Each structure stands twice: as C-alpha cells, then as structure tokens.
Amino acid sequence: MNDMTNTPVPENRPERKRKPDWIRVKAPTSQGFAETRKLMRELNLNTVCEEAACPNIGECWTKKHATVMILGDVCTRACAFCNVKTGMPRIVDKSEPGHVAEAAAKMGLEHIVITSVDRDDLPDGGADQFVKVINELRNQTPSTTIEILTPDFRNKHEQAIEKIGAAGPDVFNHNLETVPRLYPTIRPGARYYSSLRLLEQMKRHAPSIFTKSGIMLGLGEQRLEVHQVMDDMRSADVDFLTMGQYLQPTPKHAEVVDFVPPKGFDAFAAIARAKGFLMVASSPLTRSSYHAGDDFAQMRAAREEKLAKAAAR
C-alpha cells in the first residue's frame, strides 16, 4: 500500500460570502465597451476600472467613461483591499499626459477622472505627472472638467499640494477608504490623519477647488465610527462624500465582513447630508468615479445656490 502518512492536508479556506442580489452586475458585452477598451490599448493607457476590477466597468465603458490610471500599473503599496499589482514601478512615461488628453478628446469627455498608483519611489510622489496631465487636458480639451483622485503623497504632501493647487483641477479627491481603527490591517502603508490633513491643506491652499473623499463599507466598521469619519471630513471642509460596498477582489485580500443593504446606505447618506456635505453619493455600487460627471454638475450647482443664499442675507 502507498504510504499516506505524509499526504498534505487540504487547507480549509473560509467560504467567501455570497454576493446579494443588489450587488450583482451584468458582464460587459456592448460595442461601446469594446471601443473604449480598444482606445485604451491603442494609447497604452491603464485604467483603474480594469486594474481594481470595478463592478461598474460595463456600464461606464459602454458610455465611454473611463478612469485613467497614470504612472503605470504597479503600486509601491500593498493595501489589503486593492487588486492593483505591488512591486517596483517602471520609469514615468513622458508621453502619458498627451495620450490621456487624446483619449479625452476622442471620447468627447465633458468630465474626466484621473487617478494613479502610489509612487513612493518618486521624489514628489508623482505630483508632477498629475500636473502635466492637467495642463495637457487644458490645452487639448479646454471644456473638459478635471477630477483627480490622488495617493496620499506620504511625507511629500506639501510640495504636492503646491504643485497641484497651482495647476487647478476642478476636483481634488483623496479617499480615506476606511475608519481609523482598521488602518493597520486594511491600509497599513498609510496614516488616517495624514490623509485627512492632505484634504484639509488642499482646501486651505486652493479654496475654489472642490474636495472629495470616500470610504468603503463592509470591512467591519461600526456605525458610530462611520459618523466620526464624516465629522472628520467636514472638519477638513470636504465637499463631497462617496460611500460604497467593499468587494473582495481575490481570496488573498481582506474578507467582506458584511454586505450593507441599500437602505443602510440611504441612512448613512441622510446623516451625511445633515452634516453639511455639498454632495453625497452612497449606494452599494458607488465608487469614486461612478457617475462623477453628473455628480460634479450637481455639486457645482449646490455651491452656487449656497453662495447665492449667503449673499442674499
């Protein structure tokens, strides 16, 4: 008989939570999706839609809306929620800003969202590339409004704020991602109050730029902890809050603790609006750039209305 004494015991992995019906989306098959994908390939552009396995990619790419991820597709961090590759990135692509602007022009974008991987290897954390992309967009598609979703520029945020503030994007977004208690396990390479300070200092440096931040729900955060994050954001004068359901990209990533139902997101949204945010987007499928153009238009209108009321007093 065969010796079975050294047969490896199968690893007992916990069963992944089954997605509820409200979080399910259809696989992308439209012509618009295929055209958007083809354009990104032709211009050698990365998108967070693909790299982060966004559930809304089918809907957004069908409408020819894509969130471009600059500075490569390799991140210097290893956050427990993110599906982007970790390692040593390649050198910065000098042709990237021009390609981003070309993509915006070909897709006829009224609003574009630009994000990036973390680049702790660069002296300015990648801020200069954001500036070059903004400037190129202003030159080639001057009517396109620009939203940037940046990393935390760890230990380099002052020069980043100065550079980006001078370039003048319409929206500056940096996500807090989760509550402070969960940072050591979910976002170990970052610091909650450093990220909060980045948002606060950008608003002080350039008050006309809208600031935006978001958190994921379903990682084990408590209700009052979420309320505290809202208060912290308002203390930093953040204009726009996004809240969406965390989805586990692979079995190696942080597990989903619970799926928050749509009514739970509605309740959080009501509280957030009461706390004074100009704009709140809160639903299971909400992501930072989901419906960003429409949301920006509403946020701008809300600010104009608020200013008009203040002037009339």
PDB file of C-alpha atoms in Angstrom:
ATOM      1  CA  MET A   1       0.000   0.000   0.000  1.00  0.00           C
ATOM      2  CA  ASN A   2       1.075   3.576  -0.600  1.00  0.00           C
ATOM      3  CA  ASP A   3       2.369   5.453   2.421  1.00  0.00           C
ATOM      4  CA  MET A   4      -0.235   8.142   3.150  1.00  0.00           C
ATOM      5  CA  THR A   5       1.322   9.447   6.355  1.00  0.00           C
ATOM      6  CA  ASN A   6       2.878  12.490   4.648  1.00  0.00           C
ATOM      7  CA  THR A   7      -0.071  13.371   2.433  1.00  0.00           C
ATOM      8  CA  PRO A   8      -0.638  17.118   2.752  1.00  0.00           C
ATOM      9  CA  VAL A   9      -3.869  18.039   4.457  1.00  0.00           C
ATOM     10  CA  PRO A  10      -6.052  20.283   2.260  1.00  0.00           C
ATOM     11  CA  GLU A  11      -6.162  23.857   3.515  1.00  0.00           C
ATOM     12  CA  ASN A  12      -9.536  24.811   4.956  1.00  0.00           C
ATOM     13  CA  ARG A  13     -10.260  28.194   3.471  1.00  0.00           C
ATOM     14  CA  PRO A  14     -13.255  30.099   4.782  1.00  0.00           C
ATOM     15  CA  GLU A  15     -16.104  30.232   2.287  1.00  0.00           C
ATOM     16  CA  ARG A  16     -16.413  33.640   0.634  1.00  0.00           C
ATOM     17  CA  LYS A  17     -19.647  35.433   1.374  1.00  0.00           C
ATOM     18  CA  ARG A  18     -22.134  35.153  -1.465  1.00  0.00           C
ATOM     19  CA  LYS A  19     -22.977  38.465  -3.090  1.00  0.00           C
ATOM     20  CA  PRO A  20     -26.574  39.548  -2.516  1.00  0.00           C
ATOM     21  CA  ASP A  21     -28.802  40.332  -5.499  1.00  0.00           C
ATOM     22  CA  TRP A  22     -28.381  44.095  -5.128  1.00  0.00           C
ATOM     23  CA  ILE A  23     -24.626  43.912  -5.767  1.00  0.00           C
ATOM     24  CA  ARG A  24     -24.761  41.782  -8.920  1.00  0.00           C
ATOM     25  CA  VAL A  25     -23.939  43.319 -12.308  1.00  0.00           C
ATOM     26  CA  LYS A  26     -24.069  42.013 -15.865  1.00  0.00           C
ATOM     27  CA  ALA A  27     -20.921  41.091 -17.770  1.00  0.00           C
ATOM     28  CA  PRO A  28     -19.885  43.801 -20.259  1.00  0.00           C
ATOM     29  CA  THR A  29     -20.700  42.926 -23.876  1.00  0.00           C
ATOM     30  CA  SER A  30     -21.633  46.206 -25.590  1.00  0.00           C
ATOM     31  CA  GLN A  31     -19.968  47.784 -28.601  1.00  0.00           C
ATOM     32  CA  GLY A  32     -19.206  50.900 -26.547  1.00  0.00           C
ATOM     33  CA  PHE A  33     -17.319  48.782 -24.034  1.00  0.00           C
ATOM     34  CA  ALA A  34     -15.237  47.199 -26.803  1.00  0.00           C
ATOM     35  CA  GLU A  35     -14.475  50.603 -28.361  1.00  0.00           C
ATOM     36  CA  THR A  36     -13.350  52.071 -25.043  1.00  0.00           C
ATOM     37  CA  ARG A  37     -11.107  49.085 -24.366  1.00  0.00           C
ATOM     38  CA  LYS A  38      -9.601  49.332 -27.858  1.00  0.00           C
ATOM     39  CA  LEU A  39      -8.820  53.030 -27.403  1.00  0.00           C
ATOM     40  CA  MET A  40      -7.112  52.449 -24.043  1.00  0.00           C
ATOM     41  CA  ARG A  41      -4.961  49.744 -25.621  1.00  0.00           C
ATOM     42  CA  GLU A  42      -4.046  51.894 -28.632  1.00  0.00           C
ATOM     43  CA  LEU A  43      -2.902  54.755 -26.392  1.00  0.00           C
ATOM     44  CA  ASN A  44      -1.132  52.445 -23.931  1.00  0.00           C
ATOM     45  CA  LEU A  45      -3.210  53.753 -21.026  1.00  0.00           C
ATOM     46  CA  ASN A  46      -4.041  51.926 -17.815  1.00  0.00           C
ATOM     47  CA  THR A  47      -7.422  52.266 -16.136  1.00  0.00           C
ATOM     48  CA  VAL A  48      -8.392  51.714 -12.534  1.00  0.00           C
ATOM     49  CA  CYS A  49     -11.613  50.244 -13.941  1.00  0.00           C
ATOM     50  CA  GLU A  50      -9.659  47.166 -15.035  1.00  0.00           C
ATOM     51  CA  GLU A  51      -6.822  47.098 -12.510  1.00  0.00           C
ATOM     52  CA  ALA A  52      -9.130  47.367  -9.488  1.00  0.00           C
ATOM     53  CA  ALA A  53     -11.800  45.075 -11.012  1.00  0.00           C
ATOM     54  CA  CYS A  54     -14.531  47.723 -10.705  1.00  0.00           C
ATOM     55  CA  PRO A  55     -18.057  46.241 -10.857  1.00  0.00           C
ATOM     56  CA  ASN A  56     -19.302  49.234 -12.860  1.00  0.00           C
ATOM     57  CA  ILE A  57     -16.897  48.828 -15.780  1.00  0.00           C
ATOM     58  CA  GLY A  58     -19.593  47.527 -18.120  1.00  0.00           C
ATOM     59  CA  GLU A  59     -21.921  50.462 -17.542  1.00  0.00           C
ATOM     60  CA  CYS A  60     -19.222  53.139 -17.596  1.00  0.00           C
ATOM     61  CA  TRP A  61     -17.272  51.875 -20.605  1.00  0.00           C
ATOM     62  CA  THR A  62     -20.478  51.417 -22.565  1.00  0.00           C
ATOM     63  CA  LYS A  63     -20.987  55.169 -22.090  1.00  0.00           C
ATOM     64  CA  LYS A  64     -17.293  55.690 -22.977  1.00  0.00           C
ATOM     65  CA  HIS A  65     -16.406  56.871 -19.466  1.00  0.00           C
ATOM     66  CA  ALA A  66     -13.096  55.529 -18.176  1.00  0.00           C
ATOM     67  CA  THR A  67     -10.947  56.471 -15.180  1.00  0.00           C
ATOM     68  CA  VAL A  68      -7.370  56.665 -16.401  1.00  0.00           C
ATOM     69  CA  MET A  69      -4.668  55.447 -14.012  1.00  0.00           C
ATOM     70  CA  ILE A  70      -1.394  57.263 -14.640  1.00  0.00           C
ATOM     71  CA  LEU A  71       2.161  56.483 -13.500  1.00  0.00           C
ATOM     72  CA  GLY A  72       1.969  52.835 -14.528  1.00  0.00           C
ATOM     73  CA  ASP A  73       0.103  49.798 -13.245  1.00  0.00           C
ATOM     74  CA  VAL A  74       2.460  48.778 -10.420  1.00  0.00           C
ATOM     75  CA  CYS A  75       1.958  50.253  -6.939  1.00  0.00           C
ATOM     76  CA  THR A  76       4.577  50.662  -4.216  1.00  0.00           C
ATOM     77  CA  ARG A  77       1.964  49.875  -1.529  1.00  0.00           C
ATOM     78  CA  ALA A  78       0.109  46.655  -0.712  1.00  0.00           C
ATOM     79  CA  CYS A  79      -3.283  47.630   0.681  1.00  0.00           C
ATOM     80  CA  ALA A  80      -5.435  44.707   1.771  1.00  0.00           C
ATOM     81  CA  PHE A  81      -8.448  45.831  -0.272  1.00  0.00           C
ATOM     82  CA  CYS A  82      -6.795  46.710  -3.580  1.00  0.00           C
ATOM     83  CA  ASN A  83      -6.224  44.479  -6.602  1.00  0.00           C
ATOM     84  CA  VAL A  84      -3.532  46.630  -8.253  1.00  0.00           C
ATOM     85  CA  LYS A  85      -0.134  44.897  -8.560  1.00  0.00           C
ATOM     86  CA  THR A  86       2.553  45.683  -5.965  1.00  0.00           C
ATOM     87  CA  GLY A  87       6.250  45.972  -6.777  1.00  0.00           C
ATOM     88  CA  MET A  88       8.878  48.284  -8.245  1.00  0.00           C
ATOM     89  CA  PRO A  89       7.260  50.507 -10.903  1.00  0.00           C
ATOM     90  CA  ARG A  90       8.799  51.350 -14.258  1.00  0.00           C
ATOM     91  CA  ILE A  91      10.068  54.810 -15.181  1.00  0.00           C
ATOM     92  CA  VAL A  92       7.475  57.526 -15.756  1.00  0.00           C
ATOM     93  CA  ASP A  93       6.096  57.593 -19.307  1.00  0.00           C
ATOM     94  CA  LYS A  94       6.682  61.087 -20.738  1.00  0.00           C
ATOM     95  CA  SER A  95       4.088  60.533 -23.473  1.00  0.00           C
ATOM     96  CA  GLU A  96       1.345  59.670 -20.983  1.00  0.00           C
ATOM     97  CA  PRO A  97      -0.106  63.202 -20.489  1.00  0.00           C
ATOM     98  CA  GLY A  98      -0.557  63.617 -24.238  1.00  0.00           C
ATOM     99  CA  HIS A  99      -2.186  60.206 -24.541  1.00  0.00           C
ATOM    100  CA  VAL A 100      -4.620  60.997 -21.722  1.00  0.00           C
ATOM    101  CA  ALA A 101      -5.679  64.231 -23.432  1.00  0.00           C
ATOM    102  CA  GLU A 102      -6.026  62.418 -26.759  1.00  0.00           C
ATOM    103  CA  ALA A 103      -8.270  59.815 -25.147  1.00  0.00           C
ATOM    104  CA  ALA A 104     -10.430  62.540 -23.577  1.00  0.00           C
ATOM    105  CA  ALA A 105     -10.774  64.259 -26.964  1.00  0.00           C
ATOM    106  CA  LYS A 106     -11.647  61.049 -28.839  1.00  0.00           C
ATOM    107  CA  MET A 107     -14.229  60.011 -26.251  1.00  0.00           C
ATOM    108  CA  GLY A 108     -15.676  63.524 -26.130  1.00  0.00           C
ATOM    109  CA  LEU A 109     -15.484  63.645 -22.345  1.00  0.00           C
ATOM    110  CA  GLU A 110     -17.176  66.528 -20.557  1.00  0.00           C
ATOM    111  CA  HIS A 111     -15.635  65.353 -17.270  1.00  0.00           C
ATOM    112  CA  ILE A 112     -12.589  63.139 -16.738  1.00  0.00           C
ATOM    113  CA  VAL A 113     -11.246  61.391 -13.653  1.00  0.00           C
ATOM    114  CA  ILE A 114      -7.502  60.787 -13.376  1.00  0.00           C
ATOM    115  CA  THR A 115      -6.057  58.551 -10.667  1.00  0.00           C
ATOM    116  CA  SER A 116      -2.714  56.846 -10.078  1.00  0.00           C
ATOM    117  CA  VAL A 117      -0.885  54.125  -8.240  1.00  0.00           C
ATOM    118  CA  ASP A 118       1.185  55.087  -5.196  1.00  0.00           C
ATOM    119  CA  ARG A 119       4.691  56.090  -6.290  1.00  0.00           C
ATOM    120  CA  ASP A 120       6.725  56.299  -3.091  1.00  0.00           C
ATOM    121  CA  ASP A 121       9.822  55.861  -5.267  1.00  0.00           C
ATOM    122  CA  LEU A 122       9.434  59.318  -6.845  1.00  0.00           C
ATOM    123  CA  PRO A 123      10.747  62.484  -5.129  1.00  0.00           C
ATOM    124  CA  ASP A 124       7.337  64.185  -5.329  1.00  0.00           C
ATOM    125  CA  GLY A 125       5.200  61.040  -5.153  1.00  0.00           C
ATOM    126  CA  GLY A 126       4.070  61.584  -8.745  1.00  0.00           C
ATOM    127  CA  ALA A 127       2.562  65.048  -8.290  1.00  0.00           C
ATOM    128  CA  ASP A 128       4.438  66.439 -11.299  1.00  0.00           C
ATOM    129  CA  GLN A 129       2.820  63.873 -13.623  1.00  0.00           C
ATOM    130  CA  PHE A 130      -0.630  64.885 -12.377  1.00  0.00           C
ATOM    131  CA  VAL A 131       0.227  68.498 -13.186  1.00  0.00           C
ATOM    132  CA  LYS A 132       1.412  67.595 -16.687  1.00  0.00           C
ATOM    133  CA  VAL A 133      -1.794  65.653 -17.351  1.00  0.00           C
ATOM    134  CA  ILE A 134      -3.942  68.554 -16.111  1.00  0.00           C
ATOM    135  CA  ASN A 135      -2.049  71.042 -18.277  1.00  0.00           C
ATOM    136  CA  GLU A 136      -2.290  68.834 -21.359  1.00  0.00           C
ATOM    137  CA  LEU A 137      -6.027  68.398 -20.857  1.00  0.00           C
ATOM    138  CA  ARG A 138      -6.457  72.165 -20.507  1.00  0.00           C
ATOM    139  CA  ASN A 139      -4.590  72.629 -23.792  1.00  0.00           C
ATOM    140  CA  GLN A 140      -6.306  69.931 -25.857  1.00  0.00           C
ATOM    141  CA  THR A 141      -9.803  69.726 -24.334  1.00  0.00           C
ATOM    142  CA  PRO A 142     -10.327  73.057 -22.516  1.00  0.00           C
ATOM    143  CA  SER A 143     -14.044  72.442 -21.915  1.00  0.00           C
ATOM    144  CA  THR A 144     -13.445  69.163 -20.075  1.00  0.00           C
ATOM    145  CA  THR A 145     -13.692  69.464 -16.303  1.00  0.00           C
ATOM    146  CA  ILE A 146     -10.936  67.605 -14.469  1.00  0.00           C
ATOM    147  CA  GLU A 147     -11.138  65.470 -11.349  1.00  0.00           C
ATOM    148  CA  ILE A 148      -8.033  63.884  -9.881  1.00  0.00           C
ATOM    149  CA  LEU A 149      -8.002  61.020  -7.378  1.00  0.00           C
ATOM    150  CA  THR A 150      -4.564  61.059  -5.792  1.00  0.00           C
ATOM    151  CA  PRO A 151      -2.498  58.925  -3.421  1.00  0.00           C
ATOM    152  CA  ASP A 152      -1.519  60.407  -0.055  1.00  0.00           C
ATOM    153  CA  PHE A 153       1.920  61.674  -1.205  1.00  0.00           C
ATOM    154  CA  ARG A 154       3.358  60.316   2.032  1.00  0.00           C
ATOM    155  CA  ASN A 155       5.979  62.684   3.520  1.00  0.00           C
ATOM    156  CA  LYS A 156       5.743  64.799   0.328  1.00  0.00           C
ATOM    157  CA  HIS A 157       2.279  66.282   0.565  1.00  0.00           C
ATOM    158  CA  GLU A 158       3.306  69.937   0.966  1.00  0.00           C
ATOM    159  CA  GLN A 159       5.066  70.163  -2.396  1.00  0.00           C
ATOM    160  CA  ALA A 160       2.321  68.070  -3.980  1.00  0.00           C
ATOM    161  CA  ILE A 161      -0.368  70.451  -2.710  1.00  0.00           C
ATOM    162  CA  GLU A 162       1.516  73.471  -4.036  1.00  0.00           C
ATOM    163  CA  LYS A 163       2.053  71.949  -7.491  1.00  0.00           C
ATOM    164  CA  ILE A 164      -1.425  70.523  -7.942  1.00  0.00           C
ATOM    165  CA  GLY A 165      -3.167  73.540  -6.432  1.00  0.00           C
ATOM    166  CA  ALA A 166      -1.420  75.800  -8.946  1.00  0.00           C
ATOM    167  CA  ALA A 167      -2.488  73.519 -11.825  1.00  0.00           C
ATOM    168  CA  GLY A 168      -6.094  73.948 -10.715  1.00  0.00           C
ATOM    169  CA  PRO A 169      -8.098  70.743 -11.222  1.00  0.00           C
ATOM    170  CA  ASP A 170     -11.832  71.177 -10.705  1.00  0.00           C
ATOM    171  CA  VAL A 171     -11.978  68.395  -8.085  1.00  0.00           C
ATOM    172  CA  PHE A 172      -9.281  67.081  -5.767  1.00  0.00           C
ATOM    173  CA  ASN A 173     -10.164  63.625  -4.455  1.00  0.00           C
ATOM    174  CA  HIS A 174      -8.283  61.533  -1.946  1.00  0.00           C
ATOM    175  CA  ASN A 175     -10.043  58.595  -0.310  1.00  0.00           C
ATOM    176  CA  LEU A 176      -9.784  57.872   3.401  1.00  0.00           C
ATOM    177  CA  GLU A 177     -11.005  54.362   2.467  1.00  0.00           C
ATOM    178  CA  THR A 178     -11.994  53.155   5.963  1.00  0.00           C
ATOM    179  CA  VAL A 179     -12.236  54.095   9.634  1.00  0.00           C
ATOM    180  CA  PRO A 180      -9.036  54.794  11.645  1.00  0.00           C
ATOM    181  CA  ARG A 181      -9.265  51.568  13.680  1.00  0.00           C
ATOM    182  CA  LEU A 182      -8.949  49.419  10.558  1.00  0.00           C
ATOM    183  CA  TYR A 183      -5.951  51.196   9.006  1.00  0.00           C
ATOM    184  CA  PRO A 184      -3.282  48.815  10.399  1.00  0.00           C
ATOM    185  CA  THR A 185      -4.862  45.849   8.593  1.00  0.00           C
ATOM    186  CA  ILE A 186      -6.643  47.438   5.615  1.00  0.00           C
ATOM    187  CA  ARG A 187      -4.349  50.330   4.683  1.00  0.00           C
ATOM    188  CA  PRO A 188      -1.072  49.616   6.521  1.00  0.00           C
ATOM    189  CA  GLY A 189       1.119  51.858   4.365  1.00  0.00           C
ATOM    190  CA  ALA A 190      -0.962  54.957   5.078  1.00  0.00           C
ATOM    191  CA  ARG A 191      -1.947  57.064   8.075  1.00  0.00           C
ATOM    192  CA  TYR A 192      -5.528  58.214   8.596  1.00  0.00           C
ATOM    193  CA  TYR A 193      -4.734  61.662   9.953  1.00  0.00           C
ATOM    194  CA  SER A 194      -2.096  62.268   7.296  1.00  0.00           C
ATOM    195  CA  SER A 195      -4.709  61.624   4.602  1.00  0.00           C
ATOM    196  CA  LEU A 196      -7.169  63.877   6.395  1.00  0.00           C
ATOM    197  CA  ARG A 197      -4.527  66.608   6.612  1.00  0.00           C
ATOM    198  CA  LEU A 198      -3.889  66.360   2.864  1.00  0.00           C
ATOM    199  CA  LEU A 199      -7.545  67.131   2.154  1.00  0.00           C
ATOM    200  CA  GLU A 200      -7.651  69.929   4.691  1.00  0.00           C
ATOM    201  CA  GLN A 201      -4.495  71.608   3.423  1.00  0.00           C
ATOM    202  CA  MET A 202      -5.567  71.388  -0.224  1.00  0.00           C
ATOM    203  CA  LYS A 203      -8.798  73.203   0.628  1.00  0.00           C
ATOM    204  CA  ARG A 204      -6.895  75.890   2.537  1.00  0.00           C
ATOM    205  CA  HIS A 205      -4.366  76.278  -0.286  1.00  0.00           C
ATOM    206  CA  ALA A 206      -6.960  76.417  -3.081  1.00  0.00           C
ATOM    207  CA  PRO A 207     -10.466  77.087  -1.663  1.00  0.00           C
ATOM    208  CA  SER A 208     -12.117  77.141  -5.102  1.00  0.00           C
ATOM    209  CA  ILE A 209     -11.160  73.508  -5.821  1.00  0.00           C
ATOM    210  CA  PHE A 210     -13.834  71.048  -4.730  1.00  0.00           C
ATOM    211  CA  THR A 211     -12.524  68.382  -2.357  1.00  0.00           C
ATOM    212  CA  LYS A 212     -13.849  64.852  -2.299  1.00  0.00           C
ATOM    213  CA  SER A 213     -13.227  61.686  -0.302  1.00  0.00           C
ATOM    214  CA  GLY A 214     -14.741  58.261   0.121  1.00  0.00           C
ATOM    215  CA  ILE A 215     -14.924  55.211   2.341  1.00  0.00           C
ATOM    216  CA  MET A 216     -15.810  51.554   1.811  1.00  0.00           C
ATOM    217  CA  LEU A 217     -18.397  49.822   3.970  1.00  0.00           C
ATOM    218  CA  GLY A 218     -18.480  46.143   4.853  1.00  0.00           C
ATOM    219  CA  LEU A 219     -14.995  45.796   6.358  1.00  0.00           C
ATOM    220  CA  GLY A 220     -16.186  45.549   9.955  1.00  0.00           C
ATOM    221  CA  GLU A 221     -16.538  49.259  10.698  1.00  0.00           C
ATOM    222  CA  GLN A 222     -19.084  50.330  13.321  1.00  0.00           C
ATOM    223  CA  ARG A 223     -21.881  52.821  12.640  1.00  0.00           C
ATOM    224  CA  LEU A 224     -20.562  55.460  15.043  1.00  0.00           C
ATOM    225  CA  GLU A 225     -17.077  55.100  13.540  1.00  0.00           C
ATOM    226  CA  VAL A 226     -18.514  55.988  10.133  1.00  0.00           C
ATOM    227  CA  HIS A 227     -20.246  59.004  11.668  1.00  0.00           C
ATOM    228  CA  GLN A 228     -16.915  60.113  13.134  1.00  0.00           C
ATOM    229  CA  VAL A 229     -15.218  59.856   9.738  1.00  0.00           C
ATOM    230  CA  MET A 230     -17.963  62.099   8.340  1.00  0.00           C
ATOM    231  CA  ASP A 231     -17.314  64.627  11.097  1.00  0.00           C
ATOM    232  CA  ASP A 232     -13.568  64.498  10.430  1.00  0.00           C
ATOM    233  CA  MET A 233     -14.163  65.138   6.732  1.00  0.00           C
ATOM    234  CA  ARG A 234     -16.420  68.086   7.448  1.00  0.00           C
ATOM    235  CA  SER A 235     -13.815  69.489   9.839  1.00  0.00           C
ATOM    236  CA  ALA A 236     -11.423  69.342   6.865  1.00  0.00           C
ATOM    237  CA  ASP A 237     -14.090  71.116   4.747  1.00  0.00           C
ATOM    238  CA  VAL A 238     -14.523  68.185   2.355  1.00  0.00           C
ATOM    239  CA  ASP A 239     -17.319  68.957  -0.119  1.00  0.00           C
ATOM    240  CA  PHE A 240     -18.217  65.539  -1.491  1.00  0.00           C
ATOM    241  CA  LEU A 241     -18.501  62.173   0.271  1.00  0.00           C
ATOM    242  CA  THR A 242     -18.782  58.811  -1.504  1.00  0.00           C
ATOM    243  CA  MET A 243     -19.684  55.532   0.213  1.00  0.00           C
ATOM    244  CA  GLY A 244     -19.750  52.128  -1.451  1.00  0.00           C
ATOM    245  CA  GLN A 245     -19.712  48.422  -0.627  1.00  0.00           C
ATOM    246  CA  TYR A 246     -16.301  46.774  -0.318  1.00  0.00           C
ATOM    247  CA  LEU A 247     -15.947  43.718  -2.569  1.00  0.00           C
ATOM    248  CA  GLN A 248     -13.150  41.211  -2.048  1.00  0.00           C
ATOM    249  CA  PRO A 249     -11.086  41.087  -5.286  1.00  0.00           C
ATOM    250  CA  THR A 250      -9.446  37.704  -4.582  1.00  0.00           C
ATOM    251  CA  PRO A 251      -9.275  35.211  -1.677  1.00  0.00           C
ATOM    252  CA  LYS A 252      -5.914  36.766  -0.713  1.00  0.00           C
ATOM    253  CA  HIS A 253      -7.479  40.137   0.043  1.00  0.00           C
ATOM    254  CA  ALA A 254      -9.377  41.290   3.128  1.00  0.00           C
ATOM    255  CA  GLU A 255     -12.664  39.457   3.556  1.00  0.00           C
ATOM    256  CA  VAL A 256     -16.067  41.082   3.354  1.00  0.00           C
ATOM    257  CA  VAL A 257     -17.412  41.188   6.907  1.00  0.00           C
ATOM    258  CA  ASP A 258     -20.925  42.135   5.842  1.00  0.00           C
ATOM    259  CA  PHE A 259     -22.941  43.378   2.881  1.00  0.00           C
ATOM    260  CA  VAL A 260     -24.671  46.635   3.741  1.00  0.00           C
ATOM    261  CA  PRO A 261     -28.184  46.747   2.213  1.00  0.00           C
ATOM    262  CA  PRO A 262     -29.277  49.715   0.058  1.00  0.00           C
ATOM    263  CA  LYS A 263     -31.418  51.082   2.903  1.00  0.00           C
ATOM    264  CA  GLY A 264     -28.314  51.161   5.102  1.00  0.00           C
ATOM    265  CA  PHE A 265     -26.518  53.282   2.511  1.00  0.00           C
ATOM    266  CA  ASP A 266     -29.553  55.561   2.283  1.00  0.00           C
ATOM    267  CA  ALA A 267     -29.489  56.057   6.051  1.00  0.00           C
ATOM    268  CA  PHE A 268     -25.791  56.964   6.016  1.00  0.00           C
ATOM    269  CA  ALA A 269     -26.424  59.376   3.124  1.00  0.00           C
ATOM    270  CA  ALA A 270     -29.165  61.165   5.065  1.00  0.00           C
ATOM    271  CA  ILE A 271     -26.836  61.649   8.020  1.00  0.00           C
ATOM    272  CA  ALA A 272     -24.034  62.874   5.766  1.00  0.00           C
ATOM    273  CA  ARG A 273     -26.275  65.464   4.121  1.00  0.00           C
ATOM    274  CA  ALA A 274     -27.377  66.672   7.551  1.00  0.00           C
ATOM    275  CA  LYS A 275     -23.717  67.174   8.450  1.00  0.00           C
ATOM    276  CA  GLY A 276     -23.315  69.643   5.581  1.00  0.00           C
ATOM    277  CA  PHE A 277     -21.681  67.922   2.613  1.00  0.00           C
ATOM    278  CA  LEU A 278     -22.461  69.649  -0.674  1.00  0.00           C
ATOM    279  CA  MET A 279     -22.786  66.272  -2.393  1.00  0.00           C
ATOM    280  CA  VAL A 280     -23.216  62.698  -1.162  1.00  0.00           C
ATOM    281  CA  ALA A 281     -23.147  59.517  -3.259  1.00  0.00           C
ATOM    282  CA  SER A 282     -23.989  56.427  -1.233  1.00  0.00           C
ATOM    283  CA  SER A 283     -25.024  53.028  -2.589  1.00  0.00           C
ATOM    284  CA  PRO A 284     -23.605  49.503  -2.758  1.00  0.00           C
ATOM    285  CA  LEU A 285     -22.120  50.094  -6.236  1.00  0.00           C
ATOM    286  CA  THR A 286     -20.885  53.646  -5.626  1.00  0.00           C
ATOM    287  CA  ARG A 287     -17.209  54.128  -6.452  1.00  0.00           C
ATOM    288  CA  SER A 288     -15.108  57.309  -6.502  1.00  0.00           C
ATOM    289  CA  SER A 289     -15.581  57.944 -10.210  1.00  0.00           C
ATOM    290  CA  TYR A 290     -19.018  56.379 -10.695  1.00  0.00           C
ATOM    291  CA  HIS A 291     -21.297  58.996 -12.310  1.00  0.00           C
ATOM    292  CA  ALA A 292     -18.581  61.541 -11.472  1.00  0.00           C
ATOM    293  CA  GLY A 293     -19.546  63.957 -14.236  1.00  0.00           C
ATOM    294  CA  ASP A 294     -23.214  64.160 -13.255  1.00  0.00           C
ATOM    295  CA  ASP A 295     -22.286  64.408  -9.582  1.00  0.00           C
ATOM    296  CA  PHE A 296     -19.836  67.230 -10.312  1.00  0.00           C
ATOM    297  CA  ALA A 297     -22.535  69.236 -12.095  1.00  0.00           C
ATOM    298  CA  GLN A 298     -24.877  68.802  -9.118  1.00  0.00           C
ATOM    299  CA  MET A 299     -22.147  69.739  -6.649  1.00  0.00           C
ATOM    300  CA  ARG A 300     -21.253  72.887  -8.574  1.00  0.00           C
ATOM    301  CA  ALA A 301     -24.931  73.887  -8.684  1.00  0.00           C
ATOM    302  CA  ALA A 302     -25.237  73.243  -4.938  1.00  0.00           C
ATOM    303  CA  ARG A 303     -22.271  75.527  -4.229  1.00  0.00           C
ATOM    304  CA  GLU A 304     -23.694  78.299  -6.420  1.00  0.00           C
ATOM    305  CA  GLU A 305     -27.027  78.038  -4.644  1.00  0.00           C
ATOM    306  CA  LYS A 306     -25.333  78.136  -1.239  1.00  0.00           C
ATOM    307  CA  LEU A 307     -23.306  81.204  -2.207  1.00  0.00           C
ATOM    308  CA  ALA A 308     -26.375  82.945  -3.594  1.00  0.00           C
ATOM    309  CA  LYS A 309     -28.272  82.364  -0.349  1.00  0.00           C
ATOM    310  CA  ALA A 310     -25.342  83.698   1.683  1.00  0.00           C
ATOM    311  CA  ALA A 311     -25.129  86.815  -0.474  1.00  0.00           C
ATOM    312  CA  ALA A 312     -28.860  87.468  -0.109  1.00  0.00           C
ATOM    313  CA  ARG A 313     -28.718  87.601   3.686  1.00  0.00           C
TER     314      ARG A 313
END
